[in-house]
Amino acid sequence: MPCIQIKTNVEIKAPQEQEIKSQLGHAISLIPGKSEQWLMITLEPGRTIYFQGEKEFPAAFVDVSVYGSSTREAYRALTRAITDILQAELGIQASRIYVKYTECEHWGWNGENF
């Protein structure tokens, strides 16, 4: 039950959105036991983001929530993949992307909790 939320100050065109969605769908499998089948993605383009006191340069904040936990190595690999995807598709430099991970013990879906 992973969820990847991306907030960026870059506008995202439909073809870019589809490519980001597709690539994140593959990348989520870097976390053992996670797959695109259960992945939820939210994209919030055109946000105001100040980073290092500036808002004129492309930047992104990515929040990855997972049910359960994983390893430092898996998170490191997913961070690299997310960074590569956003740099290739939106032109955001790796040094202007934050990725946050939240491990959740309780996760609800379909009117129930796991």
PDB file of C-alpha atoms in Angstrom:
ATOM      1  CA  MET A   1       0.000   0.000   0.000  1.00  0.00           C
ATOM      2  CA  PRO A   2       2.428   2.708  -1.077  1.00  0.00           C
ATOM      3  CA  CYS A   3       1.515   6.280  -1.931  1.00  0.00           C
ATOM      4  CA  ILE A   4       3.825   8.731  -3.670  1.00  0.00           C
ATOM      5  CA  GLN A   5       2.855  12.406  -3.496  1.00  0.00           C
ATOM      6  CA  ILE A   6       4.796  14.888  -5.603  1.00  0.00           C
ATOM      7  CA  LYS A   7       4.580  18.647  -5.164  1.00  0.00           C
ATOM      8  CA  THR A   8       6.515  20.720  -7.653  1.00  0.00           C
ATOM      9  CA  ASN A   9       6.702  24.256  -8.971  1.00  0.00           C
ATOM     10  CA  VAL A  10       6.985  22.887 -12.511  1.00  0.00           C
ATOM     11  CA  GLU A  11       3.971  22.533 -14.807  1.00  0.00           C
ATOM     12  CA  ILE A  12       3.394  18.942 -15.923  1.00  0.00           C
ATOM     13  CA  LYS A  13       2.046  18.205 -19.396  1.00  0.00           C
ATOM     14  CA  ALA A  14      -0.147  15.141 -19.984  1.00  0.00           C
ATOM     15  CA  PRO A  15       2.589  13.073 -21.704  1.00  0.00           C
ATOM     16  CA  GLN A  16       4.995  13.841 -18.834  1.00  0.00           C
ATOM     17  CA  GLU A  17       2.336  12.859 -16.298  1.00  0.00           C
ATOM     18  CA  GLN A  18       1.830   9.499 -17.990  1.00  0.00           C
ATOM     19  CA  GLU A  19       5.570   8.852 -18.178  1.00  0.00           C
ATOM     20  CA  ILE A  20       6.106   9.785 -14.522  1.00  0.00           C
ATOM     21  CA  LYS A  21       3.217   7.528 -13.502  1.00  0.00           C
ATOM     22  CA  SER A  22       4.576   4.644 -15.545  1.00  0.00           C
ATOM     23  CA  GLN A  23       8.139   4.985 -14.308  1.00  0.00           C
ATOM     24  CA  LEU A  24       7.078   5.324 -10.665  1.00  0.00           C
ATOM     25  CA  GLY A  25       4.965   2.202 -11.143  1.00  0.00           C
ATOM     26  CA  HIS A  26       8.113   0.286 -12.025  1.00  0.00           C
ATOM     27  CA  ALA A  27      10.313   2.001  -9.434  1.00  0.00           C
ATOM     28  CA  ILE A  28       8.060   1.155  -6.472  1.00  0.00           C
ATOM     29  CA  SER A  29       9.095  -2.488  -6.835  1.00  0.00           C
ATOM     30  CA  LEU A  30      12.514  -1.445  -5.496  1.00  0.00           C
ATOM     31  CA  ILE A  31      10.813  -1.722  -2.111  1.00  0.00           C
ATOM     32  CA  PRO A  32      10.333  -5.449  -1.483  1.00  0.00           C
ATOM     33  CA  GLY A  33       6.683  -6.476  -1.497  1.00  0.00           C
ATOM     34  CA  LYS A  34       5.446  -3.265  -3.152  1.00  0.00           C
ATOM     35  CA  SER A  35       3.994  -3.055  -6.650  1.00  0.00           C
ATOM     36  CA  GLU A  36       2.151  -0.746  -8.995  1.00  0.00           C
ATOM     37  CA  GLN A  37      -1.022  -2.756  -8.347  1.00  0.00           C
ATOM     38  CA  TRP A  38      -1.437  -0.994  -4.986  1.00  0.00           C
ATOM     39  CA  LEU A  39       0.427   2.245  -5.734  1.00  0.00           C
ATOM     40  CA  MET A  40      -1.387   5.570  -5.446  1.00  0.00           C
ATOM     41  CA  ILE A  41       0.276   8.634  -6.975  1.00  0.00           C
ATOM     42  CA  THR A  42      -0.697  12.266  -6.580  1.00  0.00           C
ATOM     43  CA  LEU A  43       0.870  15.017  -8.666  1.00  0.00           C
ATOM     44  CA  GLU A  44       0.582  18.639  -7.632  1.00  0.00           C
ATOM     45  CA  PRO A  45       2.239  20.817 -10.289  1.00  0.00           C
ATOM     46  CA  GLY A  46       2.516  24.588 -10.285  1.00  0.00           C
ATOM     47  CA  ARG A  47       3.008  24.887  -6.516  1.00  0.00           C
ATOM     48  CA  THR A  48       4.980  27.694  -4.929  1.00  0.00           C
ATOM     49  CA  ILE A  49       8.154  26.147  -3.546  1.00  0.00           C
ATOM     50  CA  TYR A  50      10.918  28.156  -1.947  1.00  0.00           C
ATOM     51  CA  PHE A  51      14.188  26.257  -1.683  1.00  0.00           C
ATOM     52  CA  GLN A  52      17.397  27.889  -0.502  1.00  0.00           C
ATOM     53  CA  GLY A  53      15.466  31.156  -0.421  1.00  0.00           C
ATOM     54  CA  GLU A  54      14.583  31.004  -4.122  1.00  0.00           C
ATOM     55  CA  LYS A  55      11.404  30.038  -5.949  1.00  0.00           C
ATOM     56  CA  GLU A  56      12.489  30.691  -9.535  1.00  0.00           C
ATOM     57  CA  PHE A  57      14.225  27.350 -10.069  1.00  0.00           C
ATOM     58  CA  PRO A  58      12.531  23.964 -10.536  1.00  0.00           C
ATOM     59  CA  ALA A  59      12.141  22.035  -7.268  1.00  0.00           C
ATOM     60  CA  ALA A  60      10.083  19.174  -5.866  1.00  0.00           C
ATOM     61  CA  PHE A  61       9.016  17.679  -2.560  1.00  0.00           C
ATOM     62  CA  VAL A  62       8.181  13.975  -2.712  1.00  0.00           C
ATOM     63  CA  ASP A  63       6.406  12.196   0.140  1.00  0.00           C
ATOM     64  CA  VAL A  64       6.504   8.399   0.018  1.00  0.00           C
ATOM     65  CA  SER A  65       4.248   6.542   2.476  1.00  0.00           C
ATOM     66  CA  VAL A  66       4.422   2.776   2.838  1.00  0.00           C
ATOM     67  CA  TYR A  67       2.422   0.320   4.866  1.00  0.00           C
ATOM     68  CA  GLY A  68       4.939  -1.498   7.026  1.00  0.00           C
ATOM     69  CA  SER A  69       8.644  -0.846   6.680  1.00  0.00           C
ATOM     70  CA  SER A  70      11.610  -1.477   4.435  1.00  0.00           C
ATOM     71  CA  THR A  71      15.380  -1.222   4.426  1.00  0.00           C
ATOM     72  CA  ARG A  72      17.661   1.764   4.141  1.00  0.00           C
ATOM     73  CA  GLU A  73      19.054   0.288   0.923  1.00  0.00           C
ATOM     74  CA  ALA A  74      15.599  -0.029  -0.659  1.00  0.00           C
ATOM     75  CA  TYR A  75      14.756   3.562   0.240  1.00  0.00           C
ATOM     76  CA  ARG A  76      18.102   4.721  -1.138  1.00  0.00           C
ATOM     77  CA  ALA A  77      17.407   2.930  -4.444  1.00  0.00           C
ATOM     78  CA  LEU A  78      13.899   4.406  -4.665  1.00  0.00           C
ATOM     79  CA  THR A  79      15.201   7.903  -3.908  1.00  0.00           C
ATOM     80  CA  ARG A  80      17.700   7.553  -6.770  1.00  0.00           C
ATOM     81  CA  ALA A  81      14.940   6.336  -9.111  1.00  0.00           C
ATOM     82  CA  ILE A  82      12.534   9.141  -8.142  1.00  0.00           C
ATOM     83  CA  THR A  83      15.276  11.722  -8.556  1.00  0.00           C
ATOM     84  CA  ASP A  84      16.258  10.336 -11.969  1.00  0.00           C
ATOM     85  CA  ILE A  85      12.609  10.319 -13.122  1.00  0.00           C
ATOM     86  CA  LEU A  86      11.942  13.916 -12.064  1.00  0.00           C
ATOM     87  CA  GLN A  87      15.208  15.133 -13.537  1.00  0.00           C
ATOM     88  CA  ALA A  88      14.568  13.422 -16.891  1.00  0.00           C
ATOM     89  CA  GLU A  89      10.885  14.315 -17.189  1.00  0.00           C
ATOM     90  CA  LEU A  90      10.701  17.748 -15.542  1.00  0.00           C
ATOM     91  CA  GLY A  91      14.281  19.024 -15.594  1.00  0.00           C
ATOM     92  CA  ILE A  92      14.542  19.247 -11.798  1.00  0.00           C
ATOM     93  CA  GLN A  93      18.094  18.888 -10.551  1.00  0.00           C
ATOM     94  CA  ALA A  94      18.677  16.183  -7.923  1.00  0.00           C
ATOM     95  CA  SER A  95      19.972  18.841  -5.532  1.00  0.00           C
ATOM     96  CA  ARG A  96      16.530  20.510  -5.596  1.00  0.00           C
ATOM     97  CA  ILE A  97      14.467  17.429  -4.732  1.00  0.00           C
ATOM     98  CA  TYR A  98      13.565  16.308  -1.221  1.00  0.00           C
ATOM     99  CA  VAL A  99      12.201  12.796  -0.700  1.00  0.00           C
ATOM    100  CA  LYS A 100      10.561  11.943   2.630  1.00  0.00           C
ATOM    101  CA  TYR A 101       9.585   8.447   3.754  1.00  0.00           C
ATOM    102  CA  THR A 102       6.840   7.584   6.206  1.00  0.00           C
ATOM    103  CA  GLU A 103       6.334   4.034   7.434  1.00  0.00           C
ATOM    104  CA  CYS A 104       2.745   3.409   8.499  1.00  0.00           C
ATOM    105  CA  GLU A 105       1.647   0.756  10.968  1.00  0.00           C
ATOM    106  CA  HIS A 106      -2.038   1.360  10.242  1.00  0.00           C
ATOM    107  CA  TRP A 107      -3.422   1.690   6.726  1.00  0.00           C
ATOM    108  CA  GLY A 108      -7.059   1.797   5.676  1.00  0.00           C
ATOM    109  CA  TRP A 109      -8.582   0.679   2.401  1.00  0.00           C
ATOM    110  CA  ASN A 110     -12.024  -0.407   1.270  1.00  0.00           C
ATOM    111  CA  GLY A 111     -13.651   0.526   4.576  1.00  0.00           C
ATOM    112  CA  GLU A 112     -11.234  -1.611   6.607  1.00  0.00           C
ATOM    113  CA  ASN A 113      -7.767  -1.385   8.130  1.00  0.00           C
ATOM    114  CA  PHE A 114      -4.823  -3.659   7.614  1.00  0.00           C
TER     115      PHE A 114
END
